[in-house]
Amino acid sequence: MSTYTEDQRKVTTHRLSEMKARGEKIAMLTAYDFSMAKLIDEAGMDVILVGDSASNVMAGNITTLPITLDQMIYHAKSVVKGVKRALVVVDLPFGSYQGNSKEALASAIRIMKESHAEAVKMEGGAEIRESIERVLCAGIPVMGHLGLTPQSINKFGTYAVRAKEEAEAEKLVADAKLLEEIGCFALVLEKIPAQLATFEADEFPSARVACRRSSHTGISFRSVSGIYKICGPAEKVSALKISHSCPYTPPLKIKDFFHQRTRILPVCCKMYFPPPFYALV
């Protein structure tokens, strides 16, 4: 049984806002099944994302595009059953919300009703504004996602860092402002320059910002599949045993988590260092 004893109240979007206001670091990991979700939750993670990267990690597909809404609901239901404390967020899969806002709302409602998750995540900015607003109007919390959006990989043609050029960086900032204004409770910034991530965190204090490449934002987001890719089989077991049996504060929750707290993954701490491992999530 986990010995993690910090605040065990259920994490909600409101509690995340309070944590952000207090300057607390917020930790988020992915999970796709009951067993991993239970371990992560008992280890003290604040947010668990049921990522559409289940398409890659669980089904062996090359991209996230093939996974269906039914499959995402299956994974989400499994995760929710293993979670007592963390906020569970579920990716809306490719093709389930881009077509029109009515389809987006229907997809989000199915996830909430059938999986009992607590929020959805949607990739994109101004181009999907209508869909996000419609989902929000139904009382469903939405986490935004900008930067490298894996559902657009065929447009990008590469998993390289995004928003390095001025025009793309300006659009990202504009989209971030838009998502905050319309009511997204959090924002994932994937594979963008560290300076831009820091600017986003400072510029939008009311938005909960997550970034896989920087410790300068409110939420730090890492991928369980990334841990698996870096660690060998024995190291996986060691990491899970330690996170499941030793008292600790999750390393992602402090400003300098790169160096100071690595007990959750003592043999895997290199995953937090550049160069980024990216990480289909």
CSV table of N, CA and C in Angstrom, one decimal, residues 205-271:
chain,number,residue,atom,x,y,z
A,205,PRO,N,-1.3,34.0,-16.1
A,205,PRO,CA,-1.2,33.4,-14.7
A,205,PRO,C,-2.5,32.6,-14.4
A,206,SER,N,-3.6,32.9,-15.0
A,206,SER,CA,-4.8,32.1,-14.6
A,206,SER,C,-4.9,30.8,-15.3
A,207,ALA,N,-4.2,30.6,-16.4
A,207,ALA,CA,-4.2,29.3,-17.1
A,207,ALA,C,-3.2,28.4,-16.5
A,208,ARG,N,-3.6,27.1,-16.3
A,208,ARG,CA,-2.7,26.1,-15.8
A,208,ARG,C,-2.0,25.5,-17.0
A,209,VAL,N,-0.7,25.8,-17.1
A,209,VAL,CA,0.1,25.5,-18.3
A,209,VAL,C,0.9,24.3,-18.1
A,210,ALA,N,0.9,23.3,-19.0
A,210,ALA,CA,1.7,22.1,-18.9
A,210,ALA,C,2.7,22.1,-20.1
A,211,CYS,N,3.9,21.6,-19.8
A,211,CYS,CA,4.8,21.5,-20.9
A,211,CYS,C,5.8,20.4,-20.7
A,212,ARG,N,6.0,19.5,-21.6
A,212,ARG,CA,6.9,18.4,-21.4
A,212,ARG,C,8.4,18.8,-21.4
A,213,ARG,N,8.7,20.0,-21.9
A,213,ARG,CA,10.1,20.3,-22.1
A,213,ARG,C,10.6,21.3,-21.1
A,214,SER,N,9.8,21.8,-20.2
A,214,SER,CA,10.2,22.9,-19.3
A,214,SER,C,9.7,22.8,-17.9
A,215,SER,N,10.5,23.2,-16.9
A,215,SER,CA,10.1,23.2,-15.5
A,215,SER,C,9.6,24.5,-15.1
A,216,HIS,N,9.4,25.5,-16.0
A,216,HIS,CA,9.1,26.8,-15.7
A,216,HIS,C,7.6,27.1,-15.8
A,217,THR,N,6.8,26.0,-15.9
A,217,THR,CA,5.4,26.2,-16.0
A,217,THR,C,4.6,25.6,-14.8
A,218,GLY,N,3.3,25.9,-14.8
A,218,GLY,CA,2.5,25.5,-13.6
A,218,GLY,C,2.4,24.0,-13.5
A,219,ILE,N,2.2,23.3,-14.6
A,219,ILE,CA,2.0,21.8,-14.5
A,219,ILE,C,3.1,21.2,-15.3
A,220,SER,N,3.7,20.1,-14.8
A,220,SER,CA,4.7,19.4,-15.5
A,220,SER,C,4.2,18.1,-16.0
A,221,PHE,N,4.3,17.8,-17.2
A,221,PHE,CA,3.6,16.7,-17.9
A,221,PHE,C,4.7,15.7,-18.4
A,222,ARG,N,4.6,14.5,-18.0
A,222,ARG,CA,5.5,13.5,-18.6
A,222,ARG,C,4.7,12.2,-19.0
A,223,SER,N,5.3,11.4,-19.8
A,223,SER,CA,4.6,10.3,-20.4
A,223,SER,C,5.1,9.0,-19.8
A,224,VAL,N,4.2,8.1,-19.3
A,224,VAL,CA,4.6,6.8,-18.8
A,224,VAL,C,5.3,6.0,-19.9
A,225,SER,N,4.8,6.2,-21.1
A,225,SER,CA,5.4,5.4,-22.2
A,225,SER,C,6.9,5.9,-22.5
A,226,GLY,N,7.2,7.2,-22.1
A,226,GLY,CA,8.5,7.7,-22.2
A,226,GLY,C,9.4,7.0,-21.2
A,227,ILE,N,8.9,6.7,-20.0
A,227,ILE,CA,9.6,6.0,-19.0
A,227,ILE,C,10.0,4.6,-19.5
A,228,TYR,N,9.0,4.0,-20.1
A,228,TYR,CA,9.2,2.6,-20.6
A,228,TYR,C,10.3,2.6,-21.7
A,229,LYS,N,10.3,3.6,-22.5
A,229,LYS,CA,11.3,3.6,-23.6
A,229,LYS,C,12.7,3.8,-23.1
A,230,ILE,N,12.9,4.5,-22.0
A,230,ILE,CA,14.2,4.8,-21.5
A,230,ILE,C,14.7,3.7,-20.5
A,231,CYS,N,13.8,3.1,-19.7
A,231,CYS,CA,14.2,2.2,-18.7
A,231,CYS,C,14.2,0.8,-19.2
A,232,GLY,N,15.1,0.0,-18.7
A,232,GLY,CA,15.1,-1.5,-19.0
A,232,GLY,C,14.0,-2.2,-18.1
A,233,PRO,N,13.7,-3.4,-18.3
A,233,PRO,CA,12.7,-4.1,-17.6
A,233,PRO,C,13.0,-4.1,-16.1
A,234,ALA,N,14.2,-4.3,-15.6
A,234,ALA,CA,14.5,-4.4,-14.2
A,234,ALA,C,14.3,-3.0,-13.6
A,235,GLU,N,14.6,-1.9,-14.4
A,235,GLU,CA,14.5,-0.6,-13.9
A,235,GLU,C,13.0,-0.2,-13.7
A,236,LYS,N,12.2,-0.7,-14.7
A,236,LYS,CA,10.7,-0.4,-14.5
A,236,LYS,C,10.2,-0.9,-13.2
A,237,VAL,N,10.5,-2.2,-12.9
A,237,VAL,CA,10.1,-2.8,-11.7
A,237,VAL,C,10.6,-2.0,-10.5
A,238,SER,N,11.9,-1.6,-10.5
A,238,SER,CA,12.4,-0.9,-9.4
A,238,SER,C,11.7,0.5,-9.2
A,239,ALA,N,11.5,1.1,-10.3
A,239,ALA,CA,10.8,2.4,-10.2
A,239,ALA,C,9.4,2.3,-9.6
A,240,LEU,N,8.7,1.3,-10.1
A,240,LEU,CA,7.3,1.1,-9.6
A,240,LEU,C,7.3,0.7,-8.1
A,241,LYS,N,8.2,-0.1,-7.7
A,241,LYS,CA,8.3,-0.5,-6.3
A,241,LYS,C,8.6,0.7,-5.4
A,242,ILE,N,9.5,1.5,-5.9
A,242,ILE,CA,9.9,2.6,-5.0
A,242,ILE,C,8.8,3.6,-5.0
A,243,SER,N,8.1,3.9,-6.1
A,243,SER,CA,7.0,4.9,-6.1
A,243,SER,C,5.8,4.3,-5.3
A,244,HIS,N,5.8,3.0,-5.1
A,244,HIS,CA,4.6,2.4,-4.5
A,244,HIS,C,4.8,2.2,-3.0
A,245,SER,N,6.1,2.3,-2.5
A,245,SER,CA,6.3,1.9,-1.1
A,245,SER,C,7.1,2.9,-0.3
A,246,CYS,N,7.6,3.9,-0.9
A,246,CYS,CA,8.4,4.9,-0.2
A,246,CYS,C,7.7,6.2,-0.1
A,247,PRO,N,7.7,6.9,1.1
A,247,PRO,CA,7.2,8.2,1.3
A,247,PRO,C,8.0,9.2,0.5
A,248,TYR,N,7.3,10.1,-0.3
A,248,TYR,CA,8.1,11.1,-1.0
A,248,TYR,C,7.1,12.1,-1.5
A,249,THR,N,7.6,13.2,-2.0
A,249,THR,CA,6.8,14.2,-2.7
A,249,THR,C,7.1,14.0,-4.2
A,250,PRO,N,6.1,13.9,-5.0
A,250,PRO,CA,6.4,13.7,-6.4
A,250,PRO,C,7.4,14.7,-7.0
A,251,PRO,N,8.4,14.2,-7.7
A,251,PRO,CA,9.5,15.1,-8.1
A,251,PRO,C,9.1,16.2,-9.1
A,252,LEU,N,7.9,16.0,-9.7
A,252,LEU,CA,7.5,17.0,-10.7
A,252,LEU,C,6.9,18.2,-10.0
A,253,LYS,N,6.7,18.2,-8.7
A,253,LYS,CA,6.0,19.2,-8.0
A,253,LYS,C,6.8,20.4,-7.5
A,254,ILE,N,8.1,20.3,-7.6
A,254,ILE,CA,9.0,21.4,-7.1
A,254,ILE,C,9.7,22.0,-8.3
A,255,LYS,N,10.1,23.3,-8.1
A,255,LYS,CA,10.6,24.0,-9.2
A,255,LYS,C,11.8,23.4,-9.8
A,256,ASP,N,12.7,22.9,-9.0
A,256,ASP,CA,13.9,22.3,-9.6
A,256,ASP,C,13.9,20.8,-9.5
A,257,PHE,N,12.8,20.2,-10.1
A,257,PHE,CA,12.6,18.8,-9.9
A,257,PHE,C,13.6,18.0,-10.8
A,258,PHE,N,14.3,18.7,-11.7
A,258,PHE,CA,15.3,18.0,-12.5
A,258,PHE,C,16.4,17.4,-11.7
A,259,HIS,N,16.7,18.0,-10.6
A,259,HIS,CA,17.9,17.6,-9.8
A,259,HIS,C,17.6,17.2,-8.4
A,260,GLN,N,16.5,17.7,-7.8
A,260,GLN,CA,16.4,17.6,-6.4
A,260,GLN,C,15.6,16.4,-5.9
A,261,ARG,N,14.6,16.0,-6.6
A,261,ARG,CA,13.8,14.9,-6.1
A,261,ARG,C,13.6,13.9,-7.2
A,262,THR,N,14.2,12.7,-7.1
A,262,THR,CA,14.1,11.7,-8.1
A,262,THR,C,13.8,10.4,-7.6
A,263,ARG,N,13.3,10.3,-6.3
A,263,ARG,CA,13.1,9.0,-5.7
A,263,ARG,C,12.0,8.2,-6.4
A,264,ILE,N,11.0,8.9,-7.1
A,264,ILE,CA,10.0,8.1,-7.7
A,264,ILE,C,10.6,7.3,-8.9
A,265,LEU,N,11.6,7.9,-9.5
A,265,LEU,CA,12.3,7.2,-10.6
A,265,LEU,C,13.8,7.3,-10.5
A,266,PRO,N,14.4,6.8,-9.5
A,266,PRO,CA,15.8,7.0,-9.3
A,266,PRO,C,16.7,6.6,-10.4
A,267,VAL,N,16.3,5.5,-11.1
A,267,VAL,CA,17.1,5.0,-12.2
A,267,VAL,C,16.7,5.6,-13.6
A,268,CYS,N,15.6,6.4,-13.5
A,268,CYS,CA,15.1,6.9,-14.8
A,268,CYS,C,15.1,8.4,-14.8
A,269,CYS,N,15.8,9.1,-13.9
A,269,CYS,CA,15.7,10.5,-13.8
A,269,CYS,C,16.3,11.2,-15.1
A,270,LYS,N,17.1,10.5,-15.9
A,270,LYS,CA,17.6,11.1,-17.1
A,270,LYS,C,16.5,11.4,-18.1
A,271,MET,N,15.3,10.9,-17.9
A,271,MET,CA,14.2,11.2,-18.8
A,271,MET,C,13.8,12.7,-18.7
